[in-house]
Coordinates of C-alpha atoms in Angstrom, one line a residue:
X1 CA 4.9 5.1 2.9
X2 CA 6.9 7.9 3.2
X3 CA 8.6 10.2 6.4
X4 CA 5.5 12.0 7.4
X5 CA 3.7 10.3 10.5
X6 CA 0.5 12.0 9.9
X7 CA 0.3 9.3 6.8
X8 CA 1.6 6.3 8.7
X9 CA -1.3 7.3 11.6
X10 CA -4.6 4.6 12.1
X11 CA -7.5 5.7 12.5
X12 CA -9.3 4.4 15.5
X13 CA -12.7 3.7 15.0
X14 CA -12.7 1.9 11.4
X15 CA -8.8 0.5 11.6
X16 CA -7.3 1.9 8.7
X17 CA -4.9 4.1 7.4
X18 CA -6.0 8.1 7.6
X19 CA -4.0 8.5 4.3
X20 CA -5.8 6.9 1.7
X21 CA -2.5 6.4 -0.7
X22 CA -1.0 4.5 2.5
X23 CA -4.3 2.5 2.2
X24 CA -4.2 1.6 -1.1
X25 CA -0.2 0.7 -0.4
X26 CA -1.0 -1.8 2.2
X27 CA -4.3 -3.2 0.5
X28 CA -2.0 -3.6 -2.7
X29 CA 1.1 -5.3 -0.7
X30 CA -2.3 -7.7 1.1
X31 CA -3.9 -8.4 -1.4
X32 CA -2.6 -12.5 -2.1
X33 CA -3.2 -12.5 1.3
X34 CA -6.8 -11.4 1.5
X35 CA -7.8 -13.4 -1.6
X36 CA -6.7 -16.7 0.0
X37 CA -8.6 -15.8 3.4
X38 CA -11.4 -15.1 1.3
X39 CA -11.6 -18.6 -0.1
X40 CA -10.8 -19.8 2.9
X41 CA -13.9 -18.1 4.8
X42 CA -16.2 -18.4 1.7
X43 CA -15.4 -22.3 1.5
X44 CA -16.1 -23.1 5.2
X45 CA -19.2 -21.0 5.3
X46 CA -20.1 -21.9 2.4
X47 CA -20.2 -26.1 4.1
X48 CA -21.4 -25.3 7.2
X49 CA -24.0 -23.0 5.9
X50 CA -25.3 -26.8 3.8
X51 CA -24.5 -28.9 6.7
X52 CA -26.7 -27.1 8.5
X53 CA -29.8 -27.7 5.9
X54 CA -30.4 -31.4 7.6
X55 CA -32.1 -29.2 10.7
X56 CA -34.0 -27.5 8.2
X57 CA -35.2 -31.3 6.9
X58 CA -35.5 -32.6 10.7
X59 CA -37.6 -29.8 11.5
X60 CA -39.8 -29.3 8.6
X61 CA -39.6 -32.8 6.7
X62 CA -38.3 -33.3 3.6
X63 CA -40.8 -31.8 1.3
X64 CA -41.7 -28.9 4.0
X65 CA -37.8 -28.1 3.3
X66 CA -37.4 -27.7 -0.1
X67 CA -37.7 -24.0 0.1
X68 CA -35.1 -23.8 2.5
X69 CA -32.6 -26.3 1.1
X70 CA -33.5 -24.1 -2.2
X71 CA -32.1 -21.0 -0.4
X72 CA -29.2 -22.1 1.3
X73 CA -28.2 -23.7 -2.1
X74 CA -27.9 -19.9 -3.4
X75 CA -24.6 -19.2 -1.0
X76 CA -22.4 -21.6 -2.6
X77 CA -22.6 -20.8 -5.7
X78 CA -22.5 -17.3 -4.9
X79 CA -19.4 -18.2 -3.0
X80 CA -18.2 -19.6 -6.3
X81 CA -18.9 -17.3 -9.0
X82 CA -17.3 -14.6 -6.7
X83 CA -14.1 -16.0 -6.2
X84 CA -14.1 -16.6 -9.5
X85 CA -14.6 -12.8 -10.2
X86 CA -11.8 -11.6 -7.8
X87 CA -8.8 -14.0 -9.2
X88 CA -9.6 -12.3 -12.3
X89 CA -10.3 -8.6 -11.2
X90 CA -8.1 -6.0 -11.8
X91 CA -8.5 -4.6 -8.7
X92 CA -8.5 -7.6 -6.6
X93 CA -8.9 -6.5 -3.0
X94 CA -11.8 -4.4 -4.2
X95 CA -14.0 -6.9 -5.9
X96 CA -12.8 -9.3 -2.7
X97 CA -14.3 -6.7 -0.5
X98 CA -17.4 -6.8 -2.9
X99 CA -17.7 -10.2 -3.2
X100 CA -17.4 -10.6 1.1
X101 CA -20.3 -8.2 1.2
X102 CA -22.6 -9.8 -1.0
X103 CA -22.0 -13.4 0.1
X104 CA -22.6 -12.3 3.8
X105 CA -25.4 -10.1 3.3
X106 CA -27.0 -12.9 1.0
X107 CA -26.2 -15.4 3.9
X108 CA -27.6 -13.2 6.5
X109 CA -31.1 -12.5 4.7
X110 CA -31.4 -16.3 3.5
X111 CA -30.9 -16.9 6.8
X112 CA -33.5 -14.9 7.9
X113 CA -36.1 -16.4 5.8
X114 CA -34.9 -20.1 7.3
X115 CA -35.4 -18.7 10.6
X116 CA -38.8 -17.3 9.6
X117 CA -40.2 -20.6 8.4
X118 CA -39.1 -22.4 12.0
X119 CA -40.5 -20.2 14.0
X120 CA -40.5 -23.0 17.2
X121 CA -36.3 -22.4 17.2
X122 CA -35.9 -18.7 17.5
X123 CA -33.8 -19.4 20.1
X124 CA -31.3 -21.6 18.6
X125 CA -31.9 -19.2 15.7
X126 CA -30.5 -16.2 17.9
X127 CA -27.2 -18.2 18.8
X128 CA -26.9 -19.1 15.4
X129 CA -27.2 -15.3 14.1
X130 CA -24.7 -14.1 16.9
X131 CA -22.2 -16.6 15.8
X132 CA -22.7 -15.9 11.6
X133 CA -22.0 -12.2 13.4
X134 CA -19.0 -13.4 14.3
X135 CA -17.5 -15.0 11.7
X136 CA -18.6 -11.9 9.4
X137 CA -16.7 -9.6 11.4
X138 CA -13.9 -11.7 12.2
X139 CA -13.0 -14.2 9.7
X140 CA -14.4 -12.9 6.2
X141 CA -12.1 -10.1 5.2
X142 CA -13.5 -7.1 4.4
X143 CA -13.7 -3.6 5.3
X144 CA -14.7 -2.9 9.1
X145 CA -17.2 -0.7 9.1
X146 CA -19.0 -2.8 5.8
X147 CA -19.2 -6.0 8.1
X148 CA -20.4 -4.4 11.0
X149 CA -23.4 -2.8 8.8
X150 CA -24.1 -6.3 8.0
X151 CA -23.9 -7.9 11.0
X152 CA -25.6 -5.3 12.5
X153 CA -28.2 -4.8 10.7
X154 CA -29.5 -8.4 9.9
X155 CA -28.9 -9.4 14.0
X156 CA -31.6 -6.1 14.4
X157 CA -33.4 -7.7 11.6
X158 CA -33.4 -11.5 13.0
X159 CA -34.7 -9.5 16.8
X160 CA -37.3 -7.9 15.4
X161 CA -38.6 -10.7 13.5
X162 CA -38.6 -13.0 16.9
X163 CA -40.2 -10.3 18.7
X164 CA -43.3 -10.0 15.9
X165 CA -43.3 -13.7 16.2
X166 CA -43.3 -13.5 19.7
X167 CA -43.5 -17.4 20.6
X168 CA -40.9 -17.2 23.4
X169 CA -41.3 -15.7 26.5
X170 CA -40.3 -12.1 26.9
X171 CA -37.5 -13.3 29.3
X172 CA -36.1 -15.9 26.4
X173 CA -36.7 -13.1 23.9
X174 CA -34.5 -10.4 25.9
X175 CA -31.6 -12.8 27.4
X176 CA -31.6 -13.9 23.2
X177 CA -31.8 -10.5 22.2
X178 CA -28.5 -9.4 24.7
X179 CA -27.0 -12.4 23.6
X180 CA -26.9 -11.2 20.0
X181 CA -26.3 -7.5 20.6
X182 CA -23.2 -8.7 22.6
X183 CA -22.1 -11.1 20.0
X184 CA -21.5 -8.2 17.6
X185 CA -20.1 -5.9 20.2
X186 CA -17.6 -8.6 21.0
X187 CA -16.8 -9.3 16.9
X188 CA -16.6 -5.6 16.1
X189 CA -14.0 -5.2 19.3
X190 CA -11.7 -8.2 18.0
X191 CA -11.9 -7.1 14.4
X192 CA -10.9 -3.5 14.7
X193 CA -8.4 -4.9 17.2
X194 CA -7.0 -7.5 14.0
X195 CA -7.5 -4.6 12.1
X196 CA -5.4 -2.3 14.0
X197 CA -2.3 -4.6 14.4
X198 CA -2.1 -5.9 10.9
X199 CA -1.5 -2.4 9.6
X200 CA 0.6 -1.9 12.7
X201 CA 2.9 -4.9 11.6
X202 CA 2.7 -3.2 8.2
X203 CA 4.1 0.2 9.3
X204 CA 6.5 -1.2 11.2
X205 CA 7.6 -3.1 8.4
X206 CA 8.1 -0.1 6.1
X207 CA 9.8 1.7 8.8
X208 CA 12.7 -1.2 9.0
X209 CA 12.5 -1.0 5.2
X210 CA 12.9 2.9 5.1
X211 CA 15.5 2.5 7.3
X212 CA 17.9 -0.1 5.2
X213 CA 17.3 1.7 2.2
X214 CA 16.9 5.5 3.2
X215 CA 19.9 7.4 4.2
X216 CA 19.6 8.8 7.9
X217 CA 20.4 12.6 6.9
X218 CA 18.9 13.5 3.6
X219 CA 16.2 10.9 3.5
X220 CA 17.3 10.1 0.3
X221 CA 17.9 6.7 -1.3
X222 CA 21.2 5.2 -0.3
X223 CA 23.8 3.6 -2.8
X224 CA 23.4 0.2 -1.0
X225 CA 19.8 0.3 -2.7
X226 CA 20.8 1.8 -6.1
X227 CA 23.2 -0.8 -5.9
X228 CA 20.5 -3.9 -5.4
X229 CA 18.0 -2.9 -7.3
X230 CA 16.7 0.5 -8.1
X231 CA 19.0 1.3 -11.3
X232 CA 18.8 -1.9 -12.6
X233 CA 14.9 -1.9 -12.1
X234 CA 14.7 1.5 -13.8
X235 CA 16.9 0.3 -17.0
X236 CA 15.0 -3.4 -17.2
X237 CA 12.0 -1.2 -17.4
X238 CA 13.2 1.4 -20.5
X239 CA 15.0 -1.7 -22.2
X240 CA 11.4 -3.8 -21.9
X241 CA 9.3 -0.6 -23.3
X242 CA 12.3 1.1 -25.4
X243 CA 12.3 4.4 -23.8
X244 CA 14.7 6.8 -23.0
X245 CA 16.6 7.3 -19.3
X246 CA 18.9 10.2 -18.1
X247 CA 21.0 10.2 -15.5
X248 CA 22.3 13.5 -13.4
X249 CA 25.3 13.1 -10.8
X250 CA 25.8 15.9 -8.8
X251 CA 28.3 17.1 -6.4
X252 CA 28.6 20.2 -4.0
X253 CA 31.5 22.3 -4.8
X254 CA 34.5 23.3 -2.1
X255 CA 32.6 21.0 0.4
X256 CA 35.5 20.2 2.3
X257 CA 36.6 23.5 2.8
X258 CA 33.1 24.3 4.4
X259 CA 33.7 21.2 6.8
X260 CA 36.9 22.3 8.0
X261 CA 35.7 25.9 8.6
X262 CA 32.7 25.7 9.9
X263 CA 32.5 22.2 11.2
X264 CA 30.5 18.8 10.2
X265 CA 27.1 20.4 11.7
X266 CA 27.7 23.0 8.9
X267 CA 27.9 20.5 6.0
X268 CA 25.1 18.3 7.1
X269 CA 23.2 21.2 6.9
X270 CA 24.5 21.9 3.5
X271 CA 23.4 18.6 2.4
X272 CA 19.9 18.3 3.8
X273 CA 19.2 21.5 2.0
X274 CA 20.6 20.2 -1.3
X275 CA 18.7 17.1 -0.9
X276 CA 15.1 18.8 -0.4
X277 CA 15.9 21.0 -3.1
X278 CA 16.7 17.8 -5.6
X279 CA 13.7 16.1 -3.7
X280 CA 11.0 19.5 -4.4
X281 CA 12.6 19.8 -8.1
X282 CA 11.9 16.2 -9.2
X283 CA 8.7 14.5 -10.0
X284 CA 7.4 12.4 -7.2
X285 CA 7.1 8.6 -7.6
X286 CA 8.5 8.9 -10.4
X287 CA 12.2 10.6 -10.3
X288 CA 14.8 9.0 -7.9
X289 CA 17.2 10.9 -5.9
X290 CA 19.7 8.5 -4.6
X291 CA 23.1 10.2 -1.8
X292 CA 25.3 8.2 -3.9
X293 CA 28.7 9.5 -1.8
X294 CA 29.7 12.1 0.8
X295 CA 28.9 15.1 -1.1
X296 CA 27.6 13.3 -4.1
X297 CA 24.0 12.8 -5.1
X298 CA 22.4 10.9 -8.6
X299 CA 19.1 11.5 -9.9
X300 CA 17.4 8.8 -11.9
X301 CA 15.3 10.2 -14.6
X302 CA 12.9 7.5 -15.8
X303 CA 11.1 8.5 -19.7
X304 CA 13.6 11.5 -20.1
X305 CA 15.7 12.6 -22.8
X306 CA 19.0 14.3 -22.8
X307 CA 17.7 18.0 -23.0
X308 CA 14.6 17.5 -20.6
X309 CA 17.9 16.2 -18.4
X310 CA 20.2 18.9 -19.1
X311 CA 17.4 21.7 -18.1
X312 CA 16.4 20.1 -14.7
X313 CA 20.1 20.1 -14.1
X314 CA 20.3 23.5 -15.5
X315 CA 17.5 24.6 -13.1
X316 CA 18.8 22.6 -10.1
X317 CA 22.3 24.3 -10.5
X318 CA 21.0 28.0 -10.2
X319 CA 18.4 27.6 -7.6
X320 CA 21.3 26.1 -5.5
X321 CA 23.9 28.9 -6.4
X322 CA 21.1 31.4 -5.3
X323 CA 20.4 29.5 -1.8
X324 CA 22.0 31.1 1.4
X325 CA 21.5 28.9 4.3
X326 CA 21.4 30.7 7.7
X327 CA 24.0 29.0 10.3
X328 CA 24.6 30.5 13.5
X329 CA 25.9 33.7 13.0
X330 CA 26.8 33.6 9.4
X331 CA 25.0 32.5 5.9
X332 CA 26.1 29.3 4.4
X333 CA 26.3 29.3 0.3
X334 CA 28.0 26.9 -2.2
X335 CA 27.4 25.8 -5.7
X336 CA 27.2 22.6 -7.5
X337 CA 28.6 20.8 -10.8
X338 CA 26.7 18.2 -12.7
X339 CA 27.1 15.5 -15.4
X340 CA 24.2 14.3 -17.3
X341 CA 23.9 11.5 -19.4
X342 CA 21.1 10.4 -21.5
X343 CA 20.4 6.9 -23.3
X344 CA 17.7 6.0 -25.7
X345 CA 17.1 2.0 -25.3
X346 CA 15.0 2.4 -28.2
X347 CA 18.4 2.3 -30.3
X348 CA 20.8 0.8 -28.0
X349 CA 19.7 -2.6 -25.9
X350 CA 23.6 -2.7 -24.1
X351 CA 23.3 -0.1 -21.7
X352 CA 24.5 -1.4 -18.2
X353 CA 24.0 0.4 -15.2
X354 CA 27.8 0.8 -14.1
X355 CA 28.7 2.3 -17.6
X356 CA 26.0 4.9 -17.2
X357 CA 27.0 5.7 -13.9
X358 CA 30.7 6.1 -14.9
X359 CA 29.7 8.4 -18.1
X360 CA 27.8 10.4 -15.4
X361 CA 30.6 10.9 -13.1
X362 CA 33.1 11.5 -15.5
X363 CA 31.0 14.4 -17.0
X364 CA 30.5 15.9 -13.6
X365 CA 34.1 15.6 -12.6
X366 CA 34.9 17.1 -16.0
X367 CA 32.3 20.3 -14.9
X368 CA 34.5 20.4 -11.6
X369 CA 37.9 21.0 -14.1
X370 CA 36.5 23.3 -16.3
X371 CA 35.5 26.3 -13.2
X372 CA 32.7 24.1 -11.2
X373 CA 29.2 25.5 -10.8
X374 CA 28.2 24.1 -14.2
X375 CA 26.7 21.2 -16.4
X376 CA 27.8 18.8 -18.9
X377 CA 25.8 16.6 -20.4
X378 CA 26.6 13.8 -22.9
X379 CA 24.0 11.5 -25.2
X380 CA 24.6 7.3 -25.4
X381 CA 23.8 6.1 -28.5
X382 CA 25.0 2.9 -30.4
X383 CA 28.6 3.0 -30.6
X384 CA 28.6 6.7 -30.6
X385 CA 29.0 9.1 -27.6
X386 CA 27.8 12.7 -28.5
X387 CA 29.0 15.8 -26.6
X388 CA 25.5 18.0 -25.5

């Protein structure tokens, strides 16, 4: 989830995120989650739904029942062979939702045709279907506006098919027929509610998470979180597939002089520009721009080589010399030196994180001796450290 609200905003009716890619983050982070509830709901209903079958026997005797015990026999093992399928989906929350949809619209419809061949109960049929309501829209997972179409739509189903039959009086059949209407009123209310709040407690989550790992002025990634995980993720990653990483520190030149004459206000405004330019420059979810000091950024370059490296940097280090940033009543304007370093872990399997780092800063504080407002770049290979 990133900064923007507008992707962090719920929308009201259906409960979920109006970004789609915030979505698919928070169905991705849920998704052990929703596959246990699934099993959960699938293996209660799944009893209850058998348990059930000795009022089926009571009613229509034991061979009159058959039929019936035949039908309800279907949801189980539909239950079954859909769980089945999701633990081994590659998309899992996807085939759950699939799966919840076709074991409640089976149980819905084979319920239907139960409540067809006792046509003396339609009355304890119609609490039955407004409680199956219930429990699709509340305690089987699955998308909000698929369950109500479900419950819906097989309650208007189950009312039409006691008004045909018509063996109740019309002041049963109406009471029944409010009694289910309201049923999935009430489930559709509590599940967009549930709906609501989980991805409220999600949000919330990644804010506190933005917030420990984000710093407050640039937005970028702070050195507490290079530090835990990010650069040692990003090297496990190009050790484990033998690919190549590059590394660019950067640092604003004659930034304390700017501070001093113009004031603090000045240089954070220095910074945030430097940072959306590193930020717009890079390739989204997939570069890293990390404010690793005061003045001093690091970009981690994941499946780049030295010279793709050396011309972001390259790139970076003009458009910033060109920038004038209006301040008040004069222009603000700086440059930048860089040092770039670039390891293959195809060819070299010791690569740590700090050495990297250190070859990185050196090179950039080595830019900064020779006139500033320049790059150099260096390549790590195995026991050899070549000058760019």
């Amino acid at each position: 989830m990133t900064n923007d609200p507008s992707t962090a905003a719920i929308a009201r009716l259906r409960g979920e995120f109006v970004c789609a890619a915030t979505e698919v983050a928070f169905l991705h982070e849920q998704a052990p989650t929703i596959l246990r509830d699934l099993r959960r709901a699938l293996i209660v209903c799944s009893l209850f739904y058998l348990m059930f079958s000795v009022a089926d026997v009571l009613a229509l005797g034991l061979p009159g029942a058959i039929p019936s015990l035949l039908a309800r026999s279907v949801v189980p093992l539909l239950a079954w062979a859909g769980l089945r399928h999701a633990r081994r989906a590659a998309a899992p929350v996807t085939a759950a939702y699939r799966v919840a949809s076709v074991f409640t619209l089976l149980g819905m419809l084979t319920y239907m045709f139960v409540a067809w061949r006792r046509p003396a109960d339609t009355l304890l049929h119609g609490t039955s279907v407004g409680l199956m309501a219930v429990v699709i829209l509340i305690f089987i997972p699955n998308r909000l506006r698929t369950s109500v179409a479900i419950a819906l739509g097989s309650s208007l189903v189950f009312v039409a098919l006691a008004w045909i039959q018509y063996l109740e009086s019309t002041r049963h059949l109406v009471s029944m027929t409010m009694l289910v209407l309201f049923a999935n009123a009430f489930g559709a209310v509590a599940a967009n509610r549930h709906a609501r709040l989980w991805r409220e407690q999600y949000r919330t989550r990644q804010v506190l998470t933005n917030l420990s790992v984000r710093d407050p002025l640039t937005g970028c990634y702070n050195r507490r979180h290079l530090n835990a995980a990010l650069l040692d993720g990003e090297i496990a990653r190009a050790r484990r597939y033998r690919l190549s990483l590059s590394l660019i520190m950067c640092d604003l030149d004659g930034f304390k002089a700017i501070n001093d004459t113009y004031g603090h206000h000045a240089g954070d405004e220095l910074l945030r520009c430097f940072a959306n330019l590193l930020q717009t420059m890079t390739r989204d979810a997939i570069d890293t721009v990390v404010r690793y000091g005061g003045e001093e950024f690091l970009i981690i370059l994941p499946e780049t080589r030295l010279d793709g490296a050396v011309e972001l940097a390259e790139r970076v280090r003009a458009a910033f010399a060109a920038e004038r940033i209006p301040y008040g009543d004069t222009v603000l304007a700086t440059t930048a030196s860089f040092g770039v370093v670039g390891a293959d872990f195809a060819a070299n399997q010791a690569i740590t994180p700090q050495s990297l780092i250190a070859v990185a800063d050196d090179l950039m504080y080595d830019a900064k001796r020779g006139g500033r407002n320049q790059v150099r770049a260096r390549q790590i290979e195995t026991g050899i450290a070549r000058v760019a």
